[in-house]
Structure formats: structure tokens, C-alpha cells
PDB file of C-alpha atoms in Angstrom:
ATOM      1  CA  GLY A 270      -6.119  43.563 -87.663  1.00  0.00           C
ATOM      2  CA  ALA A 271      -7.342  42.130 -84.427  1.00  0.00           C
ATOM      3  CA  GLY A 272      -7.777  38.524 -85.456  1.00  0.00           C
ATOM      4  CA  VAL A 273      -6.048  35.679 -87.265  1.00  0.00           C
ATOM      5  CA  SER A 274      -6.063  36.293 -90.982  1.00  0.00           C
ATOM      6  CA  GLN A 275      -5.791  33.616 -93.662  1.00  0.00           C
ATOM      7  CA  SER A 276      -5.357  33.986 -97.392  1.00  0.00           C
ATOM      8  CA  PRO A 277      -6.680  33.153 -99.829  1.00  0.00           C
ATOM      9  CA  SER A 278     -10.210  32.463 -98.622  1.00  0.00           C
ATOM     10  CA  ASN A 279     -10.793  30.082-101.483  1.00  0.00           C
ATOM     11  CA  LYS A 280      -8.388  28.290-103.777  1.00  0.00           C
ATOM     12  CA  VAL A 281      -9.193  26.071-106.713  1.00  0.00           C
ATOM     13  CA  THR A 282      -6.224  24.266-108.193  1.00  0.00           C
ATOM     14  CA  GLU A 283      -5.558  21.527-110.671  1.00  0.00           C
ATOM     15  CA  LYS A 284      -4.365  18.158-109.506  1.00  0.00           C
ATOM     16  CA  GLY A 285      -0.593  18.047-109.459  1.00  0.00           C
ATOM     17  CA  LYS A 286      -0.070  21.754-108.877  1.00  0.00           C
ATOM     18  CA  ASP A 287       1.572  23.220-105.768  1.00  0.00           C
ATOM     19  CA  VAL A 288      -0.336  25.590-103.474  1.00  0.00           C
ATOM     20  CA  GLU A 289       0.662  27.941-100.677  1.00  0.00           C
ATOM     21  CA  LEU A 290      -1.693  28.951 -97.897  1.00  0.00           C
ATOM     22  CA  ARG A 291      -0.861  31.907 -95.687  1.00  0.00           C
ATOM     23  CA  CYS A 292      -1.654  32.653 -92.056  1.00  0.00           C
ATOM     24  CA  ASP A 293      -1.135  35.925 -90.198  1.00  0.00           C
ATOM     25  CA  PRO A 294      -1.485  35.232 -86.470  1.00  0.00           C
ATOM     26  CA  ILE A 295      -2.438  37.685 -83.759  1.00  0.00           C
ATOM     27  CA  SER A 296       0.532  39.888 -82.956  1.00  0.00           C
ATOM     28  CA  GLY A 297       2.497  38.605 -79.995  1.00  0.00           C
ATOM     29  CA  HIS A 298       1.094  35.091 -80.081  1.00  0.00           C
ATOM     30  CA  THR A 299       3.888  32.567 -79.811  1.00  0.00           C
ATOM     31  CA  ALA A 300       1.905  29.450 -80.700  1.00  0.00           C
ATOM     32  CA  LEU A 301       0.554  28.772 -84.181  1.00  0.00           C
ATOM     33  CA  TYR A 302      -1.410  25.750 -85.368  1.00  0.00           C
ATOM     34  CA  TRP A 303      -2.558  24.384 -88.712  1.00  0.00           C
ATOM     35  CA  TYR A 304      -5.549  22.073 -88.927  1.00  0.00           C
ATOM     36  CA  ARG A 305      -7.478  20.471 -91.758  1.00  0.00           C
ATOM     37  CA  GLN A 306     -11.265  20.323 -91.573  1.00  0.00           C
ATOM     38  CA  SER A 307     -12.909  17.737 -93.778  1.00  0.00           C
ATOM     39  CA  LEU A 308     -16.513  16.585 -93.870  1.00  0.00           C
ATOM     40  CA  GLY A 309     -16.864  13.732 -91.450  1.00  0.00           C
ATOM     41  CA  GLN A 310     -13.224  13.947 -90.337  1.00  0.00           C
ATOM     42  CA  GLY A 311     -13.420  16.705 -87.787  1.00  0.00           C
ATOM     43  CA  LEU A 312     -10.384  18.850 -87.094  1.00  0.00           C
ATOM     44  CA  GLU A 313      -7.207  17.061 -88.107  1.00  0.00           C
ATOM     45  CA  PHE A 314      -4.025  18.407 -86.526  1.00  0.00           C
ATOM     46  CA  LEU A 315      -1.285  19.132 -89.045  1.00  0.00           C
ATOM     47  CA  ILE A 316       1.551  21.119 -87.466  1.00  0.00           C
ATOM     48  CA  TYR A 317       2.263  23.211 -84.371  1.00  0.00           C
ATOM     49  CA  PHE A 318       4.799  25.986 -83.872  1.00  0.00           C
ATOM     50  CA  GLN A 319       5.637  27.210 -80.361  1.00  0.00           C
ATOM     51  CA  GLY A 320       8.117  30.021 -79.981  1.00  0.00           C
ATOM     52  CA  ASN A 321      11.625  29.057 -81.004  1.00  0.00           C
ATOM     53  CA  SER A 322      11.092  25.349 -80.408  1.00  0.00           C
ATOM     54  CA  ALA A 323      11.260  22.855 -83.249  1.00  0.00           C
ATOM     55  CA  PRO A 324       7.782  22.542 -84.797  1.00  0.00           C
ATOM     56  CA  ASP A 325       5.658  19.502 -84.073  1.00  0.00           C
ATOM     57  CA  LYS A 326       5.095  18.082 -87.553  1.00  0.00           C
ATOM     58  CA  SER A 327       3.558  14.838 -86.392  1.00  0.00           C
ATOM     59  CA  GLY A 328       0.221  15.529 -88.061  1.00  0.00           C
ATOM     60  CA  LEU A 329       1.429  16.188 -91.596  1.00  0.00           C
ATOM     61  CA  PRO A 330      -0.187  13.454 -93.715  1.00  0.00           C
ATOM     62  CA  SER A 331       2.629  13.073 -96.246  1.00  0.00           C
ATOM     63  CA  ASP A 332       5.906  14.604 -97.356  1.00  0.00           C
ATOM     64  CA  ARG A 333       3.973  16.676 -99.874  1.00  0.00           C
ATOM     65  CA  PHE A 334       2.946  18.876 -96.939  1.00  0.00           C
ATOM     66  CA  SER A 335       5.302  21.357 -95.318  1.00  0.00           C
ATOM     67  CA  ALA A 336       5.019  24.542 -93.310  1.00  0.00           C
ATOM     68  CA  GLU A 337       7.256  27.284 -92.125  1.00  0.00           C
ATOM     69  CA  ARG A 338       6.949  30.231 -89.821  1.00  0.00           C
ATOM     70  CA  THR A 339       9.155  33.184 -90.567  1.00  0.00           C
ATOM     71  CA  GLY A 340      10.308  35.531 -87.838  1.00  0.00           C
ATOM     72  CA  GLY A 341       7.952  33.945 -85.357  1.00  0.00           C
ATOM     73  CA  SER A 342       4.975  35.495 -87.096  1.00  0.00           C
ATOM     74  CA  VAL A 343       3.532  34.696 -90.533  1.00  0.00           C
ATOM     75  CA  SER A 344       3.211  31.041 -91.487  1.00  0.00           C
ATOM     76  CA  THR A 345       2.897  29.373 -94.871  1.00  0.00           C
ATOM     77  CA  LEU A 346       1.515  25.890 -95.441  1.00  0.00           C
ATOM     78  CA  THR A 347       2.677  24.401 -98.733  1.00  0.00           C
ATOM     79  CA  ILE A 348       1.126  21.421-100.446  1.00  0.00           C
ATOM     80  CA  GLN A 349       3.080  20.022-103.350  1.00  0.00           C
ATOM     81  CA  ARG A 350       1.620  17.965-106.194  1.00  0.00           C
ATOM     82  CA  THR A 351      -1.898  18.387-104.873  1.00  0.00           C
ATOM     83  CA  GLN A 352      -4.302  15.444-104.942  1.00  0.00           C
ATOM     84  CA  GLN A 353      -8.082  15.435-104.854  1.00  0.00           C
ATOM     85  CA  GLU A 354      -8.040  14.085-101.307  1.00  0.00           C
ATOM     86  CA  ASP A 355      -6.279  17.291-100.236  1.00  0.00           C
ATOM     87  CA  SER A 356      -9.542  19.179-100.809  1.00  0.00           C
ATOM     88  CA  ALA A 357     -10.632  20.554 -97.429  1.00  0.00           C
ATOM     89  CA  VAL A 358     -10.793  23.698 -95.331  1.00  0.00           C
ATOM     90  CA  TYR A 359      -7.401  24.533 -93.858  1.00  0.00           C
ATOM     91  CA  LEU A 360      -7.608  26.371 -90.549  1.00  0.00           C
ATOM     92  CA  CYS A 361      -4.904  28.330 -88.799  1.00  0.00           C
ATOM     93  CA  ALA A 362      -5.015  29.311 -85.128  1.00  0.00           C
ATOM     94  CA  SER A 363      -2.748  31.167 -82.760  1.00  0.00           C
ATOM     95  CA  SER A 364      -2.491  31.518 -78.998  1.00  0.00           C
ATOM     96  CA  SER A 365      -0.323  33.231 -76.441  1.00  0.00           C
ATOM     97  CA  GLN A 366       2.162  31.174 -74.465  1.00  0.00           C
ATOM     98  CA  GLY A 367       0.663  28.922 -71.853  1.00  0.00           C
ATOM     99  CA  LEU A 368      -1.167  25.641 -71.763  1.00  0.00           C
ATOM    100  CA  ASN A 369      -4.624  26.824 -70.891  1.00  0.00           C
ATOM    101  CA  THR A 370      -4.797  29.804 -73.199  1.00  0.00           C
ATOM    102  CA  GLU A 371      -7.484  30.260 -75.801  1.00  0.00           C
ATOM    103  CA  ALA A 372      -6.685  29.465 -79.420  1.00  0.00           C
ATOM    104  CA  PHE A 373      -8.007  32.038 -81.893  1.00  0.00           C
ATOM    105  CA  PHE A 374      -8.922  30.739 -85.322  1.00  0.00           C
ATOM    106  CA  GLY A 375      -8.813  32.263 -88.759  1.00  0.00           C
ATOM    107  CA  GLN A 376     -11.676  32.016 -91.191  1.00  0.00           C
ATOM    108  CA  GLY A 377      -9.950  29.233 -93.091  1.00  0.00           C
ATOM    109  CA  THR A 378      -8.885  28.583 -96.669  1.00  0.00           C
ATOM    110  CA  ARG A 379     -11.167  26.331 -98.668  1.00  0.00           C
ATOM    111  CA  LEU A 380      -8.985  24.313-101.035  1.00  0.00           C
ATOM    112  CA  THR A 381     -10.556  22.487-103.950  1.00  0.00           C
ATOM    113  CA  VAL A 382      -8.402  20.252-106.110  1.00  0.00           C
ATOM    114  CA  VAL A 383      -9.951  19.467-109.480  1.00  0.00           C
TER     115      VAL A 383
ATOM    116  CA  ALA B  91      -1.684   8.025 -77.447  1.00  0.00           C
ATOM    117  CA  GLN B  92      -3.532  11.228 -76.711  1.00  0.00           C
ATOM    118  CA  ARG B  93      -6.974  11.131 -78.227  1.00  0.00           C
ATOM    119  CA  VAL B  94     -10.349  12.850 -78.029  1.00  0.00           C
ATOM    120  CA  THR B  95     -13.483  10.954 -78.980  1.00  0.00           C
ATOM    121  CA  GLN B  96     -16.891  12.422 -79.672  1.00  0.00           C
ATOM    122  CA  PRO B  97     -19.123   9.438 -80.390  1.00  0.00           C
ATOM    123  CA  GLU B  98     -22.043  11.345 -81.891  1.00  0.00           C
ATOM    124  CA  LYS B  99     -21.695  13.012 -85.283  1.00  0.00           C
ATOM    125  CA  LEU B 100     -25.181  14.495 -85.073  1.00  0.00           C
ATOM    126  CA  LEU B 101     -27.416  15.247 -82.134  1.00  0.00           C
ATOM    127  CA  SER B 102     -30.921  16.509 -82.766  1.00  0.00           C
ATOM    128  CA  VAL B 103     -33.159  17.818 -79.968  1.00  0.00           C
ATOM    129  CA  PHE B 104     -36.238  19.983 -79.632  1.00  0.00           C
ATOM    130  CA  LYS B 105     -36.116  23.481 -78.194  1.00  0.00           C
ATOM    131  CA  GLY B 106     -36.344  23.403 -74.418  1.00  0.00           C
ATOM    132  CA  ALA B 107     -35.066  19.844 -74.120  1.00  0.00           C
ATOM    133  CA  PRO B 108     -31.873  19.023 -72.213  1.00  0.00           C
ATOM    134  CA  VAL B 109     -28.791  18.366 -74.270  1.00  0.00           C
ATOM    135  CA  GLU B 110     -25.575  16.474 -73.558  1.00  0.00           C
ATOM    136  CA  LEU B 111     -22.708  16.289 -76.012  1.00  0.00           C
ATOM    137  CA  LYS B 112     -20.350  13.488 -75.114  1.00  0.00           C
ATOM    138  CA  CYS B 113     -16.569  13.728 -75.034  1.00  0.00           C
ATOM    139  CA  ASN B 114     -14.111  11.089 -73.873  1.00  0.00           C
ATOM    140  CA  TYR B 115     -10.364  11.390 -73.871  1.00  0.00           C
ATOM    141  CA  SER B 116      -7.230   9.387 -73.381  1.00  0.00           C
ATOM    142  CA  TYR B 117      -4.180  11.098 -71.955  1.00  0.00           C
ATOM    143  CA  SER B 118      -1.338  10.050 -69.699  1.00  0.00           C
ATOM    144  CA  GLY B 119      -1.253  12.841 -67.167  1.00  0.00           C
ATOM    145  CA  SER B 120      -3.439  15.800 -66.279  1.00  0.00           C
ATOM    146  CA  PRO B 121      -4.962  17.296 -69.403  1.00  0.00           C
ATOM    147  CA  GLU B 122      -6.541  20.640 -70.022  1.00  0.00           C
ATOM    148  CA  LEU B 123      -9.981  20.216 -71.621  1.00  0.00           C
ATOM    149  CA  PHE B 124     -11.902  22.657 -73.780  1.00  0.00           C
ATOM    150  CA  TRP B 125     -15.085  22.935 -75.795  1.00  0.00           C
ATOM    151  CA  TYR B 126     -14.990  24.953 -79.018  1.00  0.00           C
ATOM    152  CA  VAL B 127     -18.030  25.909 -81.087  1.00  0.00           C
ATOM    153  CA  GLN B 128     -18.504  26.856 -84.725  1.00  0.00           C
ATOM    154  CA  TYR B 129     -21.755  28.578 -85.631  1.00  0.00           C
ATOM    155  CA  SER B 130     -22.848  28.683 -89.255  1.00  0.00           C
ATOM    156  CA  ARG B 131     -20.526  30.883 -91.350  1.00  0.00           C
ATOM    157  CA  GLN B 132     -18.510  31.906 -88.289  1.00  0.00           C
ATOM    158  CA  ARG B 133     -15.058  31.088 -87.046  1.00  0.00           C
ATOM    159  CA  LEU B 134     -14.335  28.352 -84.605  1.00  0.00           C
ATOM    160  CA  GLN B 135     -14.256  29.892 -81.130  1.00  0.00           C
ATOM    161  CA  LEU B 136     -13.749  28.870 -77.537  1.00  0.00           C
ATOM    162  CA  LEU B 137     -16.932  28.074 -75.623  1.00  0.00           C
ATOM    163  CA  LEU B 138     -15.505  27.043 -72.269  1.00  0.00           C
ATOM    164  CA  ARG B 139     -12.520  25.440 -70.565  1.00  0.00           C
ATOM    165  CA  HIS B 140     -12.612  23.092 -67.611  1.00  0.00           C
ATOM    166  CA  ILE B 141     -10.199  25.045 -65.458  1.00  0.00           C
ATOM    167  CA  SER B 142     -12.479  28.067 -65.421  1.00  0.00           C
ATOM    168  CA  ARG B 143     -15.455  26.118 -64.081  1.00  0.00           C
ATOM    169  CA  GLU B 144     -17.729  28.645 -65.694  1.00  0.00           C
ATOM    170  CA  SER B 145     -21.076  28.487 -67.431  1.00  0.00           C
ATOM    171  CA  ILE B 146     -21.195  30.041 -70.873  1.00  0.00           C
ATOM    172  CA  LYS B 147     -24.523  30.529 -72.678  1.00  0.00           C
ATOM    173  CA  GLY B 148     -26.011  28.095 -70.181  1.00  0.00           C
ATOM    174  CA  PHE B 149     -23.524  25.351 -71.039  1.00  0.00           C
ATOM    175  CA  THR B 150     -21.435  23.578 -68.410  1.00  0.00           C
ATOM    176  CA  ALA B 151     -18.912  20.770 -68.572  1.00  0.00           C
ATOM    177  CA  ASP B 152     -17.440  18.742 -65.743  1.00  0.00           C
ATOM    178  CA  LEU B 153     -14.160  16.925 -65.995  1.00  0.00           C
ATOM    179  CA  ASN B 154     -14.567  13.350 -64.758  1.00  0.00           C
ATOM    180  CA  LYS B 155     -11.087  11.910 -64.461  1.00  0.00           C
ATOM    181  CA  GLY B 156     -12.386   8.494 -63.419  1.00  0.00           C
ATOM    182  CA  GLU B 157     -14.410   8.129 -66.585  1.00  0.00           C
ATOM    183  CA  THR B 158     -12.012  10.300 -68.639  1.00  0.00           C
ATOM    184  CA  SER B 159     -14.964  12.330 -69.849  1.00  0.00           C
ATOM    185  CA  PHE B 160     -15.773  16.007 -70.348  1.00  0.00           C
ATOM    186  CA  HIS B 161     -19.388  16.037 -71.462  1.00  0.00           C
ATOM    187  CA  LEU B 162     -21.038  19.332 -72.400  1.00  0.00           C
ATOM    188  CA  LYS B 163     -24.493  19.916 -70.963  1.00  0.00           C
ATOM    189  CA  LYS B 164     -27.291  22.427 -71.136  1.00  0.00           C
ATOM    190  CA  PRO B 165     -30.625  21.980 -69.361  1.00  0.00           C
ATOM    191  CA  PHE B 166     -32.780  23.778 -71.930  1.00  0.00           C
ATOM    192  CA  ALA B 167     -31.564  23.933 -75.528  1.00  0.00           C
ATOM    193  CA  GLN B 168     -32.275  26.985 -77.676  1.00  0.00           C
ATOM    194  CA  GLU B 169     -32.450  27.187 -81.474  1.00  0.00           C
ATOM    195  CA  GLU B 170     -29.424  29.481 -81.495  1.00  0.00           C
ATOM    196  CA  ASP B 171     -27.376  26.674 -79.931  1.00  0.00           C
ATOM    197  CA  SER B 172     -27.437  24.856 -83.274  1.00  0.00           C
ATOM    198  CA  ALA B 173     -23.778  24.591 -84.295  1.00  0.00           C
ATOM    199  CA  MET B 174     -20.784  22.296 -84.579  1.00  0.00           C
ATOM    200  CA  TYR B 175     -19.172  21.512 -81.229  1.00  0.00           C
ATOM    201  CA  TYR B 176     -15.617  20.280 -80.801  1.00  0.00           C
ATOM    202  CA  CYS B 177     -14.040  18.899 -77.659  1.00  0.00           C
ATOM    203  CA  ALA B 178     -10.296  19.528 -77.369  1.00  0.00           C
ATOM    204  CA  LEU B 179      -7.399  18.495 -75.170  1.00  0.00           C
ATOM    205  CA  SER B 180      -4.035  19.970 -74.359  1.00  0.00           C
ATOM    206  CA  GLY B 181      -1.288  19.133 -71.920  1.00  0.00           C
ATOM    207  CA  TYR B 182       2.352  19.268 -70.918  1.00  0.00           C
ATOM    208  CA  ASN B 183       3.005  15.881 -72.489  1.00  0.00           C
ATOM    209  CA  GLN B 184       2.520  17.384 -75.917  1.00  0.00           C
ATOM    210  CA  GLY B 185       3.908  20.851 -75.341  1.00  0.00           C
ATOM    211  CA  GLY B 186       0.571  22.591 -75.366  1.00  0.00           C
ATOM    212  CA  LYS B 187      -0.587  21.196 -78.694  1.00  0.00           C
ATOM    213  CA  LEU B 188      -4.388  21.206 -79.051  1.00  0.00           C
ATOM    214  CA  ILE B 189      -5.958  17.947 -80.166  1.00  0.00           C
ATOM    215  CA  PHE B 190      -9.589  17.982 -81.283  1.00  0.00           C
ATOM    216  CA  GLY B 191     -12.309  15.390 -81.480  1.00  0.00           C
ATOM    217  CA  GLN B 192     -14.296  14.713 -84.619  1.00  0.00           C
ATOM    218  CA  GLY B 193     -17.020  17.157 -83.653  1.00  0.00           C
ATOM    219  CA  THR B 194     -20.747  16.835 -82.975  1.00  0.00           C
ATOM    220  CA  GLU B 195     -23.316  18.763 -84.940  1.00  0.00           C
ATOM    221  CA  LEU B 196     -26.099  19.945 -82.656  1.00  0.00           C
ATOM    222  CA  SER B 197     -29.439  20.685 -84.271  1.00  0.00           C
ATOM    223  CA  VAL B 198     -32.115  22.283 -82.092  1.00  0.00           C
ATOM    224  CA  LYS B 199     -35.542  22.134 -83.676  1.00  0.00           C
ATOM    225  CA  PRO B 200     -38.389  24.546 -82.860  1.00  0.00           C
TER     226      PRO B 200
END
């Protein structure tokens, strides 16, 4: 695959359940980002992984949110005890090392909490 | 704090009219500025970056450090320019993390 791949594309879950969202970045990209896209809220930064450095978790909205990146490649965003306000499109992006490099985005996972 | 502000949620213009999407930022240092675009049912993608000083699809953006702005301009809007536009910032101070504005929806009417 040439691009960033996210799964699932859509997820409907009941309030209180845990969900896992997956991101497969472009091979060789050292930087990986998670964002949340809500109507009227724009792109909200969640977490940023860069190489072997400690991730920047400053955007995670609560301790119900966590993310990991295994082997410097695939990343999983986990939301525990989902709430209705967690409903949004979750976007993953990756980029090669360097400040001015282009970030490539996945198609997103649309999460609906009912 | 590092921040990107796009004051307009929606900008509506007629085909052939000039368009300017506003972006202001706050950053302590020298930032890298970008514009990303999301067309209907497509992925978010890079439109242009300030360091390249290039024109993409007729769009240009000039970094004004005095006014801390990076407005996106096009002299003659086309219907196919209708999309969601996001201004973004990155820099050494935050390890390369990309911070986005709230986005501006551009609607070009025939």
C-alpha cells in the first residue's frame, strides 16, 4: 500500500465500551500523528510519535485516551469507556523525518458513540 | 502557546472573484507554515508550504512575520476550489509537531 491506511473506516459503539482504532503509516515514515476532526472544531491534535523519542501526548483530552506505536510502525489509538462526545472522525498521518516534510493522511475512522 | 487561528468558518465567493483565506499564528521562534486542503470525500492533503514559495492550483501564500499571518490567496476562484482549507504550523520548539487551525470552508458559486 502506498498510503496511510486506517481501520475500521466506520465504528459504531455503545456508550461505555472500549474501542481501538488502527493506523498503518507509510513505510519508513518516522513521525506519526493522531488528530480528531469534529464539526466546528477543526483538527484537534491528540498525540505525536517521532522516532524513538517519547510521544507528545499533550493533546489527549482525558485519561480514557491512549495510544501506542509498536516497532516504530503501526499505531493503535484506544478510547476507554467511550462517551457520546467522543464521536468524531479520527485521522492518522505520517511523515518522514524533518520539520518541513509533508504529512500524509489516512482516510480516517468515523466513530459514533450511541 | 503555539496557536493557529482561522477567523472565518465559511467563505463564500462567486466564480472568478478573488479569494483570501486568513490565517494568523502565534509562535515563539521561526515556524514552518503550511496550507492543507480537503476536497469532498477525499483525504486531507498538502496544498503548499511557505518555504517552497510556490504557486499550487493558482494559490499563493506569503508569510508575514510582522503580522504573524500566512493568508492564502487566489486571484480568480474556480468552482473546483470549493473545499475545506486548514492552515498549519510546525517548528523546532515543538519537535516538528503539526498544529492546525479550525479550518475555513470555501464555497465557490457559479
